[in-house]
PDB file of C-alpha atoms in Angstrom:
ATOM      1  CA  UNK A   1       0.000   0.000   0.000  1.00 84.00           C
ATOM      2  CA  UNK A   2       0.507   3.784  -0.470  1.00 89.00           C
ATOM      3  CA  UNK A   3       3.037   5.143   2.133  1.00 87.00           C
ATOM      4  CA  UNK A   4       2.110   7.516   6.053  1.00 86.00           C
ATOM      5  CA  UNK A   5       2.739  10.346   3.581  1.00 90.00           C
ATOM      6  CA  UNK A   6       1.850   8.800  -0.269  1.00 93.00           C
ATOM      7  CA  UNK A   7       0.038  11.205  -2.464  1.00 95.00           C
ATOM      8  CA  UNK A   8      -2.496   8.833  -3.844  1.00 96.00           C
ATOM      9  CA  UNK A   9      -3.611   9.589  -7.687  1.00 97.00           C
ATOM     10  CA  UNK A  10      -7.063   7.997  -8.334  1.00 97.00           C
ATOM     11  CA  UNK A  11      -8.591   7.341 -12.160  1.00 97.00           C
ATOM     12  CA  UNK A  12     -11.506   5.144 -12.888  1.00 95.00           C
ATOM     13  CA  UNK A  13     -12.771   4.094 -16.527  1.00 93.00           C
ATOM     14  CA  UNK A  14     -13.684   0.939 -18.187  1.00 94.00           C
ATOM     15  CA  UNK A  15     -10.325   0.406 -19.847  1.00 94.00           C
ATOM     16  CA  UNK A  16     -11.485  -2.306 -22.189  1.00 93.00           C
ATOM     17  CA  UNK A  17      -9.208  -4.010 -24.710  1.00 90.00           C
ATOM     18  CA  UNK A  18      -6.372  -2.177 -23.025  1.00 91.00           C
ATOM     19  CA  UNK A  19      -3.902  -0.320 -25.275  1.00 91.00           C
ATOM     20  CA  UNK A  20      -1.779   2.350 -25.745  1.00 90.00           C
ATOM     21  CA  UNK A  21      -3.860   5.102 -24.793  1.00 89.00           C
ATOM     22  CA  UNK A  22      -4.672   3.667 -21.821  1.00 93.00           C
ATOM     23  CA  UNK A  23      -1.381   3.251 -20.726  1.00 94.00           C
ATOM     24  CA  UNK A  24      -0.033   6.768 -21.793  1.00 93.00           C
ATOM     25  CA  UNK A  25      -3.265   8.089 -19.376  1.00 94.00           C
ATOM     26  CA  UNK A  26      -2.276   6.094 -16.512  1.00 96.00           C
ATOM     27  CA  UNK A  27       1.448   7.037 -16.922  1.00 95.00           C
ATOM     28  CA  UNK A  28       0.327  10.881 -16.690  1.00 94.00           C
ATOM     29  CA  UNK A  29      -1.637  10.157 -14.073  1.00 95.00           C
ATOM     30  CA  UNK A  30       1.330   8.531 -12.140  1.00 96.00           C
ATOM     31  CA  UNK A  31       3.271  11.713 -11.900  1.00 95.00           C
ATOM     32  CA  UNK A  32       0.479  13.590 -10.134  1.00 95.00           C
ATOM     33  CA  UNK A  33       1.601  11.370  -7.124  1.00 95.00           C
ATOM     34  CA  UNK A  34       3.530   8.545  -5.777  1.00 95.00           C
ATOM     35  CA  UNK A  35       1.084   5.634  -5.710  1.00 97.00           C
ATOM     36  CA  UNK A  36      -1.800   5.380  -8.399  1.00 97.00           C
ATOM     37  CA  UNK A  37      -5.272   3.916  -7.519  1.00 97.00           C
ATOM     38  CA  UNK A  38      -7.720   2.921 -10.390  1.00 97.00           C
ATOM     39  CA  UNK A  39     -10.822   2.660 -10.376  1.00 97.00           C
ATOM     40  CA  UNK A  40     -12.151  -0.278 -12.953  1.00 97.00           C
ATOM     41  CA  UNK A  41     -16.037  -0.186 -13.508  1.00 95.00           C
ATOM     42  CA  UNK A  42     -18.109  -3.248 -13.489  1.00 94.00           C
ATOM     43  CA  UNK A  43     -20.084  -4.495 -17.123  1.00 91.00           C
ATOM     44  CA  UNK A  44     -23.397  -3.163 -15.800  1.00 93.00           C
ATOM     45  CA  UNK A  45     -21.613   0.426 -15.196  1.00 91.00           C
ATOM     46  CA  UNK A  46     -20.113   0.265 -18.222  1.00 90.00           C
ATOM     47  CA  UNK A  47     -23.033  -0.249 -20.017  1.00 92.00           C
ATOM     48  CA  UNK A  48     -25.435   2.158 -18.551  1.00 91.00           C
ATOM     49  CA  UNK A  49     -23.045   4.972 -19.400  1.00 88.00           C
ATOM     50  CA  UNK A  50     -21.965   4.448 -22.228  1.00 86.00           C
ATOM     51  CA  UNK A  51     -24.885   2.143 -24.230  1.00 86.00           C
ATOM     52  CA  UNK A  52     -22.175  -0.844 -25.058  1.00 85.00           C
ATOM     53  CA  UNK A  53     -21.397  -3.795 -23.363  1.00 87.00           C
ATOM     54  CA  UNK A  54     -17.888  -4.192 -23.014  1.00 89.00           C
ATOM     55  CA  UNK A  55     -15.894  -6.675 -24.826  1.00 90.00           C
ATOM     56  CA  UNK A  56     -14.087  -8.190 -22.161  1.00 92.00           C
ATOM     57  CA  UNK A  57     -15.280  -8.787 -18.356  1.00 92.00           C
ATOM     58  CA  UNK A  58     -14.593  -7.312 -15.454  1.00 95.00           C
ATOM     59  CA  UNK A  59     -11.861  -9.315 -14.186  1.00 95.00           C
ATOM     60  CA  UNK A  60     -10.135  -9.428 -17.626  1.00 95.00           C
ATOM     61  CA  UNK A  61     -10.421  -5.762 -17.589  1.00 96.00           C
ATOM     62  CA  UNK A  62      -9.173  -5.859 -13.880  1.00 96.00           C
ATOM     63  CA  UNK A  63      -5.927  -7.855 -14.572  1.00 96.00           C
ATOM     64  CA  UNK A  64      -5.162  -5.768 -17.470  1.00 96.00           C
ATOM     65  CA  UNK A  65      -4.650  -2.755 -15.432  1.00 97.00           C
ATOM     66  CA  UNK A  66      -3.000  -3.971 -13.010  1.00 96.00           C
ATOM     67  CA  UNK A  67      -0.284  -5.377 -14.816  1.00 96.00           C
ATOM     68  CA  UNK A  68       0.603  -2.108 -16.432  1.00 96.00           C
ATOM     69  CA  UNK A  69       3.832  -0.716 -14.574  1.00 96.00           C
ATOM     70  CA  UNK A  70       2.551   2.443 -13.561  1.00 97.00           C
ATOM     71  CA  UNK A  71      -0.407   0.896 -11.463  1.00 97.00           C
ATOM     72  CA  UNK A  72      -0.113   0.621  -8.120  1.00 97.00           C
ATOM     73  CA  UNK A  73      -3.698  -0.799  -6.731  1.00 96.00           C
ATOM     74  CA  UNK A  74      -6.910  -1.775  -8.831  1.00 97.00           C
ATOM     75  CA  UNK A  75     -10.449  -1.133  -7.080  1.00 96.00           C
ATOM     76  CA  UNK A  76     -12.593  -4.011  -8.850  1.00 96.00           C
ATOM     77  CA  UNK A  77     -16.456  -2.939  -9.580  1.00 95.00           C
ATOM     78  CA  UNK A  78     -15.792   0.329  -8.661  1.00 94.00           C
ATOM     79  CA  UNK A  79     -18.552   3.405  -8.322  1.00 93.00           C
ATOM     80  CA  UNK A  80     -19.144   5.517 -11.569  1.00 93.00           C
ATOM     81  CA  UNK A  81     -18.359   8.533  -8.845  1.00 92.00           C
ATOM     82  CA  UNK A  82     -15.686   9.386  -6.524  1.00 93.00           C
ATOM     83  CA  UNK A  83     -17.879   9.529  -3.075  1.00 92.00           C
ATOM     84  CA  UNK A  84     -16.589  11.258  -0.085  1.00 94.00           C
ATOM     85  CA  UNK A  85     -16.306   7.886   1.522  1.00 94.00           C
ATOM     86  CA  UNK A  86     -13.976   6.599  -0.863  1.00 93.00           C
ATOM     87  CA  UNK A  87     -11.582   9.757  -0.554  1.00 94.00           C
ATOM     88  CA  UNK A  88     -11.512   9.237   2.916  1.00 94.00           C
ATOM     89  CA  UNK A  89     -10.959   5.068   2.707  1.00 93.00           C
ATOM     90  CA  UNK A  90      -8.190   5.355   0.649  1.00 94.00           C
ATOM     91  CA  UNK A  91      -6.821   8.724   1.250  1.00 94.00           C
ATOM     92  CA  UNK A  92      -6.914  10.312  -2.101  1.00 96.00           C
ATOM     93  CA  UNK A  93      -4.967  13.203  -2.910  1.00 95.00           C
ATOM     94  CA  UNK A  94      -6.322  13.703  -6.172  1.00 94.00           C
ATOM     95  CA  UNK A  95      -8.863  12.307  -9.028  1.00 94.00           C
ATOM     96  CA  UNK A  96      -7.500  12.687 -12.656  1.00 92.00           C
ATOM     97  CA  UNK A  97     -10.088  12.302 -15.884  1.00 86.00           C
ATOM     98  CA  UNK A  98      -8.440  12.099 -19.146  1.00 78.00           C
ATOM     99  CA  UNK A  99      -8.241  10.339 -22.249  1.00 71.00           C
ATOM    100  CA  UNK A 100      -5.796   9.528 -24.323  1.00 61.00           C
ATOM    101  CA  UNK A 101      -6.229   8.421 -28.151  1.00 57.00           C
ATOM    102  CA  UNK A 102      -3.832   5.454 -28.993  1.00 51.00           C
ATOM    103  CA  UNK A 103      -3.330   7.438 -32.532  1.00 55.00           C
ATOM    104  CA  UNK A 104      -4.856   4.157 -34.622  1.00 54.00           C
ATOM    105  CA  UNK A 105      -8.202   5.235 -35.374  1.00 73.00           C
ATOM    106  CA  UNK A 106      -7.086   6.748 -39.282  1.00 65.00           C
ATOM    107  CA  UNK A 107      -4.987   2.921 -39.510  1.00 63.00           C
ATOM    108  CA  UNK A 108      -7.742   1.271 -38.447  1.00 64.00           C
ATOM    109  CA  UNK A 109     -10.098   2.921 -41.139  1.00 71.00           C
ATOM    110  CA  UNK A 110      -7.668   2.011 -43.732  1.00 74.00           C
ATOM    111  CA  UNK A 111      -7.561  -1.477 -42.719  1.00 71.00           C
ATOM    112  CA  UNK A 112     -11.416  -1.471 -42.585  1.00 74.00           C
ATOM    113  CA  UNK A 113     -11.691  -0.266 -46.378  1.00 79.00           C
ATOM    114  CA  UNK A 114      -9.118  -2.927 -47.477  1.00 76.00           C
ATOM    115  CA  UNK A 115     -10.954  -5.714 -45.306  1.00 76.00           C
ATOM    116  CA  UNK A 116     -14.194  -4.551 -47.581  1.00 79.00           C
ATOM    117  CA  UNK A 117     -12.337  -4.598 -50.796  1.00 81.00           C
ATOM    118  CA  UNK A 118     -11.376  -7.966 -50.172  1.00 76.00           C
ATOM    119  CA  UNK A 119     -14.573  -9.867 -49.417  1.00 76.00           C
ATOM    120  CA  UNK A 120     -16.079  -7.492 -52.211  1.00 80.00           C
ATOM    121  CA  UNK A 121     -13.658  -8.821 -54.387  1.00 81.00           C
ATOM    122  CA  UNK A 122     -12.980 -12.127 -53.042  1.00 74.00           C
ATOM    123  CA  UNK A 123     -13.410 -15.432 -55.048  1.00 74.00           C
ATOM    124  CA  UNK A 124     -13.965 -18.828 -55.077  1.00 70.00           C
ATOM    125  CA  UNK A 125     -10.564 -21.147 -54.498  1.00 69.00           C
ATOM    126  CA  UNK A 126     -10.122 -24.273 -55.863  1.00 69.00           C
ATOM    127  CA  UNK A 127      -8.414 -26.998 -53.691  1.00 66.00           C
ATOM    128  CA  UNK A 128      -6.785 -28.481 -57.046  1.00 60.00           C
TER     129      UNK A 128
END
């Protein structure tokens, strides 16, 4: 756990299919402190928020997080708002909000168009 005199960073989110983005946010949310706390929301949160399931579950999600180097402590199923109670609990310094684009979304339309092309233009093979 977080030191007598930690500053503890807290960030919540869904962080499904974690990637690059998600590790650049927690990395900037590291240096606002010296032990980082995150928050990971459970399927049902996740879903009444933002209107899609996520793709993996909550403990995929979970394990995801907390292997990334800059994570110090993972709060499974936690609340879609920081409550006084939970400031107090785990002494948090400060909440950070963020988000961070992993820069893919222009490579993945490309590979979207060329996946179309293909099965547009796709054709029977022969096993001869």
């Amino acid at each position: 756990g977080p030191g007598p005199n930690a500053r503890v960073v807290y960030i919540d989110g869904a962080f499904d299919l974690f990637h690059a983005g998600h590790v650049e946010i927690l990395r900037s949310a590291r240096q606002h402190g010296d032990f980082l706390l995150v928050g990971v929301h459970t399927d049902q949160t996740v879903s009444e928020h933002r209107g899609t399931h996520p793709i993996m579950h909550l403990h995929e999600r979970s394990l995801s997080v907390l292997a990334c180097r800059y994570v110090d402590e993972v709060i499974i199923g936690a609340p879609w708002e920081v409550t006084k109670d939970m400031i107090m609990t785990f002494n948090i310094s400060i909440a950070v909000h963020g988000t961070v684009a992993d820069g893919s979304s222009k490579r993945n339309e490309k590979k979207g168009q060329s996946e179309k092309k293909y099965y547009a233009e796709k054709k029977y093979v022969s096993g001869d």
